[in-house]
mmCIF file with all atom_site columns, C-alpha atoms in Angstrom:
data_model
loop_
_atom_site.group_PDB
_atom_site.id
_atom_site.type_symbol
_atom_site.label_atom_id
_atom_site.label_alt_id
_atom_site.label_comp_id
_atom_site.label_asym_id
_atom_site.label_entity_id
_atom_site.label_seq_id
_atom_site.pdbx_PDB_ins_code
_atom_site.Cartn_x
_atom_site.Cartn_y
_atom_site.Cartn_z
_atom_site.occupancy
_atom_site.B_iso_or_equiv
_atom_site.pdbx_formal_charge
_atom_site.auth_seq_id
_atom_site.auth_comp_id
_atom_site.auth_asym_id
_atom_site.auth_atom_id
_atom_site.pdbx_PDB_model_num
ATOM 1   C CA . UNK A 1 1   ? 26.480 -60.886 28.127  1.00 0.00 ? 203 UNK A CA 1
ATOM 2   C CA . UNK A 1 2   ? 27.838 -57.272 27.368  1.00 0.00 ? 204 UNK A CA 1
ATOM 3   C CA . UNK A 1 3   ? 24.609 -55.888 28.079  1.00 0.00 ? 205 UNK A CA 1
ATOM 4   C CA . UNK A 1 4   ? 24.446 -57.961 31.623  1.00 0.00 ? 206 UNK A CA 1
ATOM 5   C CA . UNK A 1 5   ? 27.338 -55.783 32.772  1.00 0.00 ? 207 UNK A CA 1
ATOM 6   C CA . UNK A 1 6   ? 25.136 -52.679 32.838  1.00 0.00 ? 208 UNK A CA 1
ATOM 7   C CA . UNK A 1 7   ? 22.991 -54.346 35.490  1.00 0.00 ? 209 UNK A CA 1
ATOM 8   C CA . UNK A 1 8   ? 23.839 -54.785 39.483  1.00 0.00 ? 210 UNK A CA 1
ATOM 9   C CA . UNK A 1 9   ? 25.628 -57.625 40.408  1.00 0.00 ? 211 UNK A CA 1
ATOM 10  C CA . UNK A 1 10  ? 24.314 -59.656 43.700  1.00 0.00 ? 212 UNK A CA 1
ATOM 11  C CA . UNK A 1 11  ? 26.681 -61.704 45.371  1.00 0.00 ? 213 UNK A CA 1
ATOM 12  C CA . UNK A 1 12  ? 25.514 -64.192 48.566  1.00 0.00 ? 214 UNK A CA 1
ATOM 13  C CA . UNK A 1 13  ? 28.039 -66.006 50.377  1.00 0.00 ? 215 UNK A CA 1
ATOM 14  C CA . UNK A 1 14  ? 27.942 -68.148 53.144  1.00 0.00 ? 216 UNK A CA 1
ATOM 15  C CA . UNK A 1 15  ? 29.517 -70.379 55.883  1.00 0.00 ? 217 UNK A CA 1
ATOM 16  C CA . UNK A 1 16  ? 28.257 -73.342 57.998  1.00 0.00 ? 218 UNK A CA 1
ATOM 17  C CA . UNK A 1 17  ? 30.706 -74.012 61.049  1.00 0.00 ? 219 UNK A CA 1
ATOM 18  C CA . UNK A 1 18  ? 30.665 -76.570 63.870  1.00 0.00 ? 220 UNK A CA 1
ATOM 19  C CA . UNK A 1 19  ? 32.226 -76.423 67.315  1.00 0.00 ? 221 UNK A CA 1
ATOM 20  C CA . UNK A 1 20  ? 33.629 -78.873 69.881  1.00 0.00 ? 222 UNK A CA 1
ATOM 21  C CA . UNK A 1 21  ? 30.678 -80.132 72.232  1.00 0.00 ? 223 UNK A CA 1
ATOM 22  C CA . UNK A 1 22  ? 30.763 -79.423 75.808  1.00 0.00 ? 224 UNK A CA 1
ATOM 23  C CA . UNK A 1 23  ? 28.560 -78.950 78.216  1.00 0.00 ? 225 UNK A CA 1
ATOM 24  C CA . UNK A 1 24  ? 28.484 -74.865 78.304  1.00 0.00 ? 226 UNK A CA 1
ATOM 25  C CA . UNK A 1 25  ? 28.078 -74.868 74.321  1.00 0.00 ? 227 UNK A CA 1
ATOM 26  C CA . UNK A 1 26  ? 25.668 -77.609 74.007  1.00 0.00 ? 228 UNK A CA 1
ATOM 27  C CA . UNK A 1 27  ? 22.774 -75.305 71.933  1.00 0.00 ? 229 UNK A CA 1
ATOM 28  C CA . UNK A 1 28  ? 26.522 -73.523 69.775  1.00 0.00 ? 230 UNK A CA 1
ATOM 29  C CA . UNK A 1 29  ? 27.092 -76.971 68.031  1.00 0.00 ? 231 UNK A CA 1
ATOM 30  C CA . UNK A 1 30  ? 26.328 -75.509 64.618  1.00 0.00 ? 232 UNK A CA 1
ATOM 31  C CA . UNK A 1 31  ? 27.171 -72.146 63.820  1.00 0.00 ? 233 UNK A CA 1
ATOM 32  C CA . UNK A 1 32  ? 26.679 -70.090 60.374  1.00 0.00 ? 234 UNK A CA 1
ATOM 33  C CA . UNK A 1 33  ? 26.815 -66.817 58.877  1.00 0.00 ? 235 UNK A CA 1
ATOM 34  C CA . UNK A 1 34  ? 25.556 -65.425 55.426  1.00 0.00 ? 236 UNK A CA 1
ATOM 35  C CA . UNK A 1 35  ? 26.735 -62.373 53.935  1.00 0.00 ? 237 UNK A CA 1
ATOM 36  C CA . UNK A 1 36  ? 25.488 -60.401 50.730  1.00 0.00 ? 238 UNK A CA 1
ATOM 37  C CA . UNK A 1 37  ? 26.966 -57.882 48.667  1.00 0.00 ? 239 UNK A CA 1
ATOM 38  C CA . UNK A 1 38  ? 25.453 -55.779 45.535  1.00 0.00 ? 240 UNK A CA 1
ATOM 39  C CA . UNK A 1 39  ? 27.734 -53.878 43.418  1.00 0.00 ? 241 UNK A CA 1
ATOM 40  C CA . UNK A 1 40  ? 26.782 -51.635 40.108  1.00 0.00 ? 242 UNK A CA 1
ATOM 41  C CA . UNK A 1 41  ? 29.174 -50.590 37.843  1.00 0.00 ? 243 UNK A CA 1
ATOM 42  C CA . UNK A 1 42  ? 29.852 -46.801 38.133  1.00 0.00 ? 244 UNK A CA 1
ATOM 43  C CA . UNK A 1 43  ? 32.225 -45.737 35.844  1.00 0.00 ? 245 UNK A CA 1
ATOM 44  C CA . UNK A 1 44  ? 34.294 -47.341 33.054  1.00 0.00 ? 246 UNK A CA 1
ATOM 45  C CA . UNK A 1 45  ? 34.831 -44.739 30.573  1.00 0.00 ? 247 UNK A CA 1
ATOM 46  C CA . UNK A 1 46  ? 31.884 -46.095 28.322  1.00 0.00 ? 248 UNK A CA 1
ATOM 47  C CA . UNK A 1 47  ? 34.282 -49.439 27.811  1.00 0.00 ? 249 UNK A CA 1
ATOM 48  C CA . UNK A 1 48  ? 30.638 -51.771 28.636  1.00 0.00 ? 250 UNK A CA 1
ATOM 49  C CA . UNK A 1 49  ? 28.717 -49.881 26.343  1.00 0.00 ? 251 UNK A CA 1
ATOM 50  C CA . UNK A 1 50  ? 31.257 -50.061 23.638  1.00 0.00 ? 252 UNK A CA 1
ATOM 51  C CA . UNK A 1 51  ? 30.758 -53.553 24.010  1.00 0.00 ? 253 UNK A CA 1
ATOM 52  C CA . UNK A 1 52  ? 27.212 -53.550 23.925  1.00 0.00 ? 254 UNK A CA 1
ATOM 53  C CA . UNK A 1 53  ? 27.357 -51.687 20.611  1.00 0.00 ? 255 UNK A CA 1
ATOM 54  C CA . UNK A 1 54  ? 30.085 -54.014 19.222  1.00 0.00 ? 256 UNK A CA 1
ATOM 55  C CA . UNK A 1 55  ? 28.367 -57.177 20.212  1.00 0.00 ? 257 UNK A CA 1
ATOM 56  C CA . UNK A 1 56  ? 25.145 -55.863 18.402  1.00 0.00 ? 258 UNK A CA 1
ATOM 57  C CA . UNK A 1 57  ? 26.913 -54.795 15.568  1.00 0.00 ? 259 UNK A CA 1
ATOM 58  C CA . UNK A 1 58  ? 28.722 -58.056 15.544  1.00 0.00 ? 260 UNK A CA 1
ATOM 59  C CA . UNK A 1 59  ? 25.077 -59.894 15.674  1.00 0.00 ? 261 UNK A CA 1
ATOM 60  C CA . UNK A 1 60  ? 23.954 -57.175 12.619  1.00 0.00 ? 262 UNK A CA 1
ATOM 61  C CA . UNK A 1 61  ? 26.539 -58.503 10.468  1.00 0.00 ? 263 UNK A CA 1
ATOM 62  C CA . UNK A 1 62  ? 25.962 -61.746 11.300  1.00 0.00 ? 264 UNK A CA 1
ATOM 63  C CA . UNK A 1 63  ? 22.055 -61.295 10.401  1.00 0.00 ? 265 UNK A CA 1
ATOM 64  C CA . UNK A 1 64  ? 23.154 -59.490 7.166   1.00 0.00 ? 266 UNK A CA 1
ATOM 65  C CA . UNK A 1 65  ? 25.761 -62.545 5.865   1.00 0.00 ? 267 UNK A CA 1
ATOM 66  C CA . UNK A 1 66  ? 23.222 -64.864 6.741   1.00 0.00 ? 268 UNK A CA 1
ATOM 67  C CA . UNK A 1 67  ? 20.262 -63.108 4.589   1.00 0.00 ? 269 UNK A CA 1
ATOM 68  C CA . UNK A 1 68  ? 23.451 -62.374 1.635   1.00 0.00 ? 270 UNK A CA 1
ATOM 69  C CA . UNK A 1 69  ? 24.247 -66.134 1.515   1.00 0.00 ? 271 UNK A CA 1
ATOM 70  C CA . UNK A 1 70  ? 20.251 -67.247 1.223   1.00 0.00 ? 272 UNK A CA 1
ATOM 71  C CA . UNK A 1 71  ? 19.507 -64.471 -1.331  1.00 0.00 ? 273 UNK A CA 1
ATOM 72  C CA . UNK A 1 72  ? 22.795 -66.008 -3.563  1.00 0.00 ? 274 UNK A CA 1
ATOM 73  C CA . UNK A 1 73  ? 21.567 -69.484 -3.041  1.00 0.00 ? 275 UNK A CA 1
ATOM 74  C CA . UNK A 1 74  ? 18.175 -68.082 -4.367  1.00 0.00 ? 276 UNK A CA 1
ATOM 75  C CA . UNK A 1 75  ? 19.392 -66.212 -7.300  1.00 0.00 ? 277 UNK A CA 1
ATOM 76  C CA . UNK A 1 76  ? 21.530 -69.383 -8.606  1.00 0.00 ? 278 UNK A CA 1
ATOM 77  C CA . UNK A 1 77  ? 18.364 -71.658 -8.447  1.00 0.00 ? 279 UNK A CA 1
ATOM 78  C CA . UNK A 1 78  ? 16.740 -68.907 -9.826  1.00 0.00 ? 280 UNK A CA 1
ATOM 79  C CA . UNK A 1 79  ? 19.223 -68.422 -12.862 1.00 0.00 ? 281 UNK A CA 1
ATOM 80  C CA . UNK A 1 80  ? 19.885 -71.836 -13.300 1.00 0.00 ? 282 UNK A CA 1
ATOM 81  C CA . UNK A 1 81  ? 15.994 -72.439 -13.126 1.00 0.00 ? 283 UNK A CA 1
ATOM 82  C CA . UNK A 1 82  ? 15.961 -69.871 -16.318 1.00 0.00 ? 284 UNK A CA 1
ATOM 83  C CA . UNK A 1 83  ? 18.846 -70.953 -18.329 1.00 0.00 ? 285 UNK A CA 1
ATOM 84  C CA . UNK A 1 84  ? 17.482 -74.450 -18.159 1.00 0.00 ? 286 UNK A CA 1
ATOM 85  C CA . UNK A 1 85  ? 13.474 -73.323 -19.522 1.00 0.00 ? 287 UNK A CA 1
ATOM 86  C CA . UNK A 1 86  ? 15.792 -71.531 -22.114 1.00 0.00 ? 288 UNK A CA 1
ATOM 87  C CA . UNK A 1 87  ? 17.913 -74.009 -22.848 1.00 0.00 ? 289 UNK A CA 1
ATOM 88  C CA . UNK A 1 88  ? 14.849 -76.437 -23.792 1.00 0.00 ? 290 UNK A CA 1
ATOM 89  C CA . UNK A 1 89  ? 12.928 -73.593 -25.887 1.00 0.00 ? 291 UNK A CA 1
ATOM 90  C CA . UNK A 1 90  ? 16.131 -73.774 -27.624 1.00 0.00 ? 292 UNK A CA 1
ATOM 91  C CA . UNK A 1 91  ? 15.856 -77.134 -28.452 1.00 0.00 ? 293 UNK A CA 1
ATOM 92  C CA . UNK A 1 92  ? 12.196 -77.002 -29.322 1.00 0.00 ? 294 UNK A CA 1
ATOM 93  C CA . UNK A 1 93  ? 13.280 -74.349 -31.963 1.00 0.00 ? 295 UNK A CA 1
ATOM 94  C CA . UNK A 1 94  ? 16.320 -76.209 -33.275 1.00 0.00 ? 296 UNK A CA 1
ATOM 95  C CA . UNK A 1 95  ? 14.098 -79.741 -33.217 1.00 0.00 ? 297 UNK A CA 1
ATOM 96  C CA . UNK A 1 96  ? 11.500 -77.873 -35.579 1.00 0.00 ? 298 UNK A CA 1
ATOM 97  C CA . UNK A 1 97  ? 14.314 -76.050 -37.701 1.00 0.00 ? 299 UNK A CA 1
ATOM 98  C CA . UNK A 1 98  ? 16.163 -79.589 -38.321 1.00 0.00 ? 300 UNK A CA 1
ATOM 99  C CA . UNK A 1 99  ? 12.595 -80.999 -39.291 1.00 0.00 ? 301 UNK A CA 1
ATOM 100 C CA . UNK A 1 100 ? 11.957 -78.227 -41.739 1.00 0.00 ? 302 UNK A CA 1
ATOM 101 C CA . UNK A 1 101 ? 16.075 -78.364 -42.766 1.00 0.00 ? 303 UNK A CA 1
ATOM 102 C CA . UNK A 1 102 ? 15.755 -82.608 -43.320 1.00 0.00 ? 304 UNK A CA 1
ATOM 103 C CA . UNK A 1 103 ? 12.088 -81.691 -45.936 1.00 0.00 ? 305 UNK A CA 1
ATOM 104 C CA . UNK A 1 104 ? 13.775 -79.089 -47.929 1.00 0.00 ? 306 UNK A CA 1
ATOM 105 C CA . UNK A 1 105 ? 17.229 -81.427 -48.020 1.00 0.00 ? 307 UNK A CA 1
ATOM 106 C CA . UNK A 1 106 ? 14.712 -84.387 -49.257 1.00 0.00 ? 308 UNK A CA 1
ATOM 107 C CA . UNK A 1 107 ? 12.903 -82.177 -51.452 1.00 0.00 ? 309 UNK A CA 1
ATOM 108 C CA . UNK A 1 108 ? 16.323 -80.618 -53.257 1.00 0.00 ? 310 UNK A CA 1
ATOM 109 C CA . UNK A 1 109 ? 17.651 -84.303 -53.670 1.00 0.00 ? 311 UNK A CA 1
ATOM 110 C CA . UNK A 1 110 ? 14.013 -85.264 -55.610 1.00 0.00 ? 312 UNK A CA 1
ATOM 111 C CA . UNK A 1 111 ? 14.081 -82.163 -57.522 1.00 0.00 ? 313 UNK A CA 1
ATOM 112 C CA . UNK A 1 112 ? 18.014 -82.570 -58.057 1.00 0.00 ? 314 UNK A CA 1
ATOM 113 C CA . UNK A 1 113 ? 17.607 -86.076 -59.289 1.00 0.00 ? 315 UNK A CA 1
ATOM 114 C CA . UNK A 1 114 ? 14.553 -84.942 -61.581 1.00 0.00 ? 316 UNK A CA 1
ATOM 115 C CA . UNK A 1 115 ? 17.111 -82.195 -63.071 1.00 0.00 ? 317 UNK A CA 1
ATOM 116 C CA . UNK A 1 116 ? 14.871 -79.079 -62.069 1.00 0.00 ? 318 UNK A CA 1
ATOM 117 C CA . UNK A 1 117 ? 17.439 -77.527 -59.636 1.00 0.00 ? 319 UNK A CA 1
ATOM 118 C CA . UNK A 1 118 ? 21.349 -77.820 -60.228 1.00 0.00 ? 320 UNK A CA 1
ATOM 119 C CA . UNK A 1 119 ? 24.013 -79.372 -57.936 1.00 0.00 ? 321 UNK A CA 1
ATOM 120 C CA . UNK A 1 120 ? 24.753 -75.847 -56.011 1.00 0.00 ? 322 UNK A CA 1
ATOM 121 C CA . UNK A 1 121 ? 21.247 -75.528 -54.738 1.00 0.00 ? 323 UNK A CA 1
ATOM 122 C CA . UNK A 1 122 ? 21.135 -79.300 -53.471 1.00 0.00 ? 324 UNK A CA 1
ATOM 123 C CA . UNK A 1 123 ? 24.719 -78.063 -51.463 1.00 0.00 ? 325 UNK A CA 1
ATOM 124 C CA . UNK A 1 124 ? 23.433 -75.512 -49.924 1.00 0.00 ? 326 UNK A CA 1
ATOM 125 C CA . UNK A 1 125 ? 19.979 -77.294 -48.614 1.00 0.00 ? 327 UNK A CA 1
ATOM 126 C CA . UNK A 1 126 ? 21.999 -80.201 -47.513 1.00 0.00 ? 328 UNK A CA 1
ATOM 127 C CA . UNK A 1 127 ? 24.575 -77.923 -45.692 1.00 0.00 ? 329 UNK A CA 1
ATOM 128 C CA . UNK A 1 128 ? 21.542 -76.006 -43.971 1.00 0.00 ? 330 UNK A CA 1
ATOM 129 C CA . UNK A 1 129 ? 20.775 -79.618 -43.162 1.00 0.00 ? 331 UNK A CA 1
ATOM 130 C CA . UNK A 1 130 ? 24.029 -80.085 -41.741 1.00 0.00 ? 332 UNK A CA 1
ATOM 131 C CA . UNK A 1 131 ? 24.082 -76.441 -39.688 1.00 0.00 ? 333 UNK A CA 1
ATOM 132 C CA . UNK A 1 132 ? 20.677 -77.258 -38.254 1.00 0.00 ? 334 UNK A CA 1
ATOM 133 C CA . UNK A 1 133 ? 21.726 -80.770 -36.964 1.00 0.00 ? 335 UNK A CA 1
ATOM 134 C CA . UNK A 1 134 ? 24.975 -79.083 -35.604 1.00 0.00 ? 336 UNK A CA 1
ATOM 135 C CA . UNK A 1 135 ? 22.625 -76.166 -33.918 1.00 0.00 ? 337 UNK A CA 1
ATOM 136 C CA . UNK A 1 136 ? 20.546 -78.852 -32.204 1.00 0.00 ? 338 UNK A CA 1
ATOM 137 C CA . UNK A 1 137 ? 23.748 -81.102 -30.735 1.00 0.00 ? 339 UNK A CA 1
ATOM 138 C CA . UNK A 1 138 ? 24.898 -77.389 -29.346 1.00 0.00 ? 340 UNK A CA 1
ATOM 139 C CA . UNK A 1 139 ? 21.327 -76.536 -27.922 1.00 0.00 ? 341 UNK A CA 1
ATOM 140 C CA . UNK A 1 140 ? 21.561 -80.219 -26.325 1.00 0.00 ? 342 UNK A CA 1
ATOM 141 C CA . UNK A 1 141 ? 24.841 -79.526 -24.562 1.00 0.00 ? 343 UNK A CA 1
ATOM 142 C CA . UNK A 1 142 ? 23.593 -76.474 -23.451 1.00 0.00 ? 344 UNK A CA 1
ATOM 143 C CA . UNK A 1 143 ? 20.674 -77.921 -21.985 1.00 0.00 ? 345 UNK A CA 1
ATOM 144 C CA . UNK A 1 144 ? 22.743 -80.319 -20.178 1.00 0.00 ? 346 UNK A CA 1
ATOM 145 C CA . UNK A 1 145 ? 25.011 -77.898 -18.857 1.00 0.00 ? 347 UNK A CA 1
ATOM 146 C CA . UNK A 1 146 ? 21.920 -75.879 -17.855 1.00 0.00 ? 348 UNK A CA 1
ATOM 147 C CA . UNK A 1 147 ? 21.061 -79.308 -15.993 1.00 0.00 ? 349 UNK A CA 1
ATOM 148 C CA . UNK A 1 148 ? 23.552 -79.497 -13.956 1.00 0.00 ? 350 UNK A CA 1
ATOM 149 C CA . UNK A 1 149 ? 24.031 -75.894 -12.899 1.00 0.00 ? 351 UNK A CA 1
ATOM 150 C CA . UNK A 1 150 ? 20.219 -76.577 -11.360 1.00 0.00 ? 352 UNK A CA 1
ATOM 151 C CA . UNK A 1 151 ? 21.761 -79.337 -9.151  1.00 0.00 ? 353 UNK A CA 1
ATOM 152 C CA . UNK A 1 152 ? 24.539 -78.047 -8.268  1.00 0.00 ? 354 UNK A CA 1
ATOM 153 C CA . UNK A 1 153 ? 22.197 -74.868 -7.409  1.00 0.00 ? 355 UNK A CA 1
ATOM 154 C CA . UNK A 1 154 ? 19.837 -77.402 -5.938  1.00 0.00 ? 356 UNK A CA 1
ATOM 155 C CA . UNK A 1 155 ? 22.292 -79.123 -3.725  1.00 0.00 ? 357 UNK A CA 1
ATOM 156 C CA . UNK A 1 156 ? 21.993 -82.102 -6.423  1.00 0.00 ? 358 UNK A CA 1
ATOM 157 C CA . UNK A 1 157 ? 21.042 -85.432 -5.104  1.00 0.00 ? 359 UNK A CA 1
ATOM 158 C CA . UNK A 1 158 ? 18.147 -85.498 -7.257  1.00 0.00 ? 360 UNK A CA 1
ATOM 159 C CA . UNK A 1 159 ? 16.862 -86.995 -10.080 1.00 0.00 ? 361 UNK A CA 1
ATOM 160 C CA . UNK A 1 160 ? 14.793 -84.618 -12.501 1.00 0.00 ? 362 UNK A CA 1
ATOM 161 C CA . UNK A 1 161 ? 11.353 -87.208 -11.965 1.00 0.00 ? 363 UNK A CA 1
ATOM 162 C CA . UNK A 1 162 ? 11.595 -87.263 -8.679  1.00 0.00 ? 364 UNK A CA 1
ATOM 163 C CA . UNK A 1 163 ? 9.917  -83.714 -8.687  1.00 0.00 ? 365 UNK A CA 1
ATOM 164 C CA . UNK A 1 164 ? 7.222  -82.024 -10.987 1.00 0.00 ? 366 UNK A CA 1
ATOM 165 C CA . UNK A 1 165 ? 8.785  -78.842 -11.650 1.00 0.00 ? 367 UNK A CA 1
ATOM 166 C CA . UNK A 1 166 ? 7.507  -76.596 -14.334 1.00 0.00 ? 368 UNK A CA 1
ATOM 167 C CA . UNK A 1 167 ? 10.523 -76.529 -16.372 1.00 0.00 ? 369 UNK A CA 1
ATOM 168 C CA . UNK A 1 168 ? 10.981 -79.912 -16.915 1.00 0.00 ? 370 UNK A CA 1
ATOM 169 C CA . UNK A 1 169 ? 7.140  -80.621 -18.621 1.00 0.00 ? 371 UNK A CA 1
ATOM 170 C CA . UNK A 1 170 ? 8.474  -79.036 -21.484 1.00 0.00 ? 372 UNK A CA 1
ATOM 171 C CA . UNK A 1 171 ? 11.094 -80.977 -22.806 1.00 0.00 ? 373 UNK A CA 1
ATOM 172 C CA . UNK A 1 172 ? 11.564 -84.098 -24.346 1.00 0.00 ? 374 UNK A CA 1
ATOM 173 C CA . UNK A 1 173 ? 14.022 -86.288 -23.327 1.00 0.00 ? 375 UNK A CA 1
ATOM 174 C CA . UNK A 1 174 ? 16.495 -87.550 -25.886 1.00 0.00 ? 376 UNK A CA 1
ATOM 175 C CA . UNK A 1 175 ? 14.871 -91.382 -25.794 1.00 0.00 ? 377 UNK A CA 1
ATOM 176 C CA . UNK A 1 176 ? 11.754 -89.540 -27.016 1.00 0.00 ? 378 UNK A CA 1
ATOM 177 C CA . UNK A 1 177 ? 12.848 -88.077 -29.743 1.00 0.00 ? 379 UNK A CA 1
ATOM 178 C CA . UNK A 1 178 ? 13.467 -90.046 -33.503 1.00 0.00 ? 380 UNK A CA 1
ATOM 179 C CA . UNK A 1 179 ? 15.706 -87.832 -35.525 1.00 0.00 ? 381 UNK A CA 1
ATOM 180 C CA . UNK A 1 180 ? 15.101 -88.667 -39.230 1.00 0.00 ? 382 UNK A CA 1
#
């Protein structure tokens, strides 16, 4: 629109007229007259251009917020994508470490009860025990939370079957899982 000021302006007007009918003016009953004008903008002091520039400019910015908000939206998918593959190595890890943490807590209690290690060592196998079941509850959570930032970064209304991404192959749910 800015830039449509720069150009000539053509105007066309026109009137259609009719007469009282007589006898002298009997081929005058209709009468008419058009009348065009062109005028170009000479000299404003640069105010048009000025809004040429500020209406591109304006469009610029516009272009630029547009491309900021999609390359957000892409980095929180993108960071929520990673926390949650992290988030479930993290419970791999802590799944294996409470594995390992319940066989040396069964093997201390065996070895207690036979009298071949004394009451200390059995404490501190079973509290291991207890720090790697407490390590896997807080790699859960985390994996939750990691969850729902992806939705939320996702737009949510989703469920996590509905779609075969990557990052969800690798873990296993909690109904999976048999803690012993």
């Amino acid at each position: 629109v800015a830039r449509a000021q720069l150009l000539p302006l053509v105007r066309l007007t026109g009137s259609i007229g009719t007469g009282p009918v007589t006898a002298g003016n009997l081929f005058d009953l209709v009468t008419g007259g058009l009348v065009g004008s062109i005028s170009q903008l000479l000299f404003d002091g640069g105010r048009t251009a000025a809004q040429v520039d500020s209406a591109e400019a304006a469009a610029e910015a516009a272009l630029a917020q547009w491309e900021g908000a999609i390359l957000s939206a892409l980095e929180e998918v993108e960071s929520a994508g990673v926390a949650r593959r992290t988030a479930d190595e993290r419970v791999t890890i802590n799944e294996e470490a409470l594995d390992a943490a319940n066989n040396s807590a069964i093997l201390a209690r065996s070895q207690y009860e036979a009298g071949l290690i004394d009451f200390r060592t059995l404490l501190t196998a079973e509290s291991a025990l207890l720090s790697a079941r407490n390590q896997l509850v807080t790699a859960e959570a985390d994996r939750a939370s990691a969850f729902v930032q992806l939705t939320q970064a996702l737009g949510g209304g989703w469920s996590d079957d509905a779609y075969d991404f990557p990052l969800s192959g690798s873990a296993q749910s909690p109904s999976d899982r048999t803690d012993p």
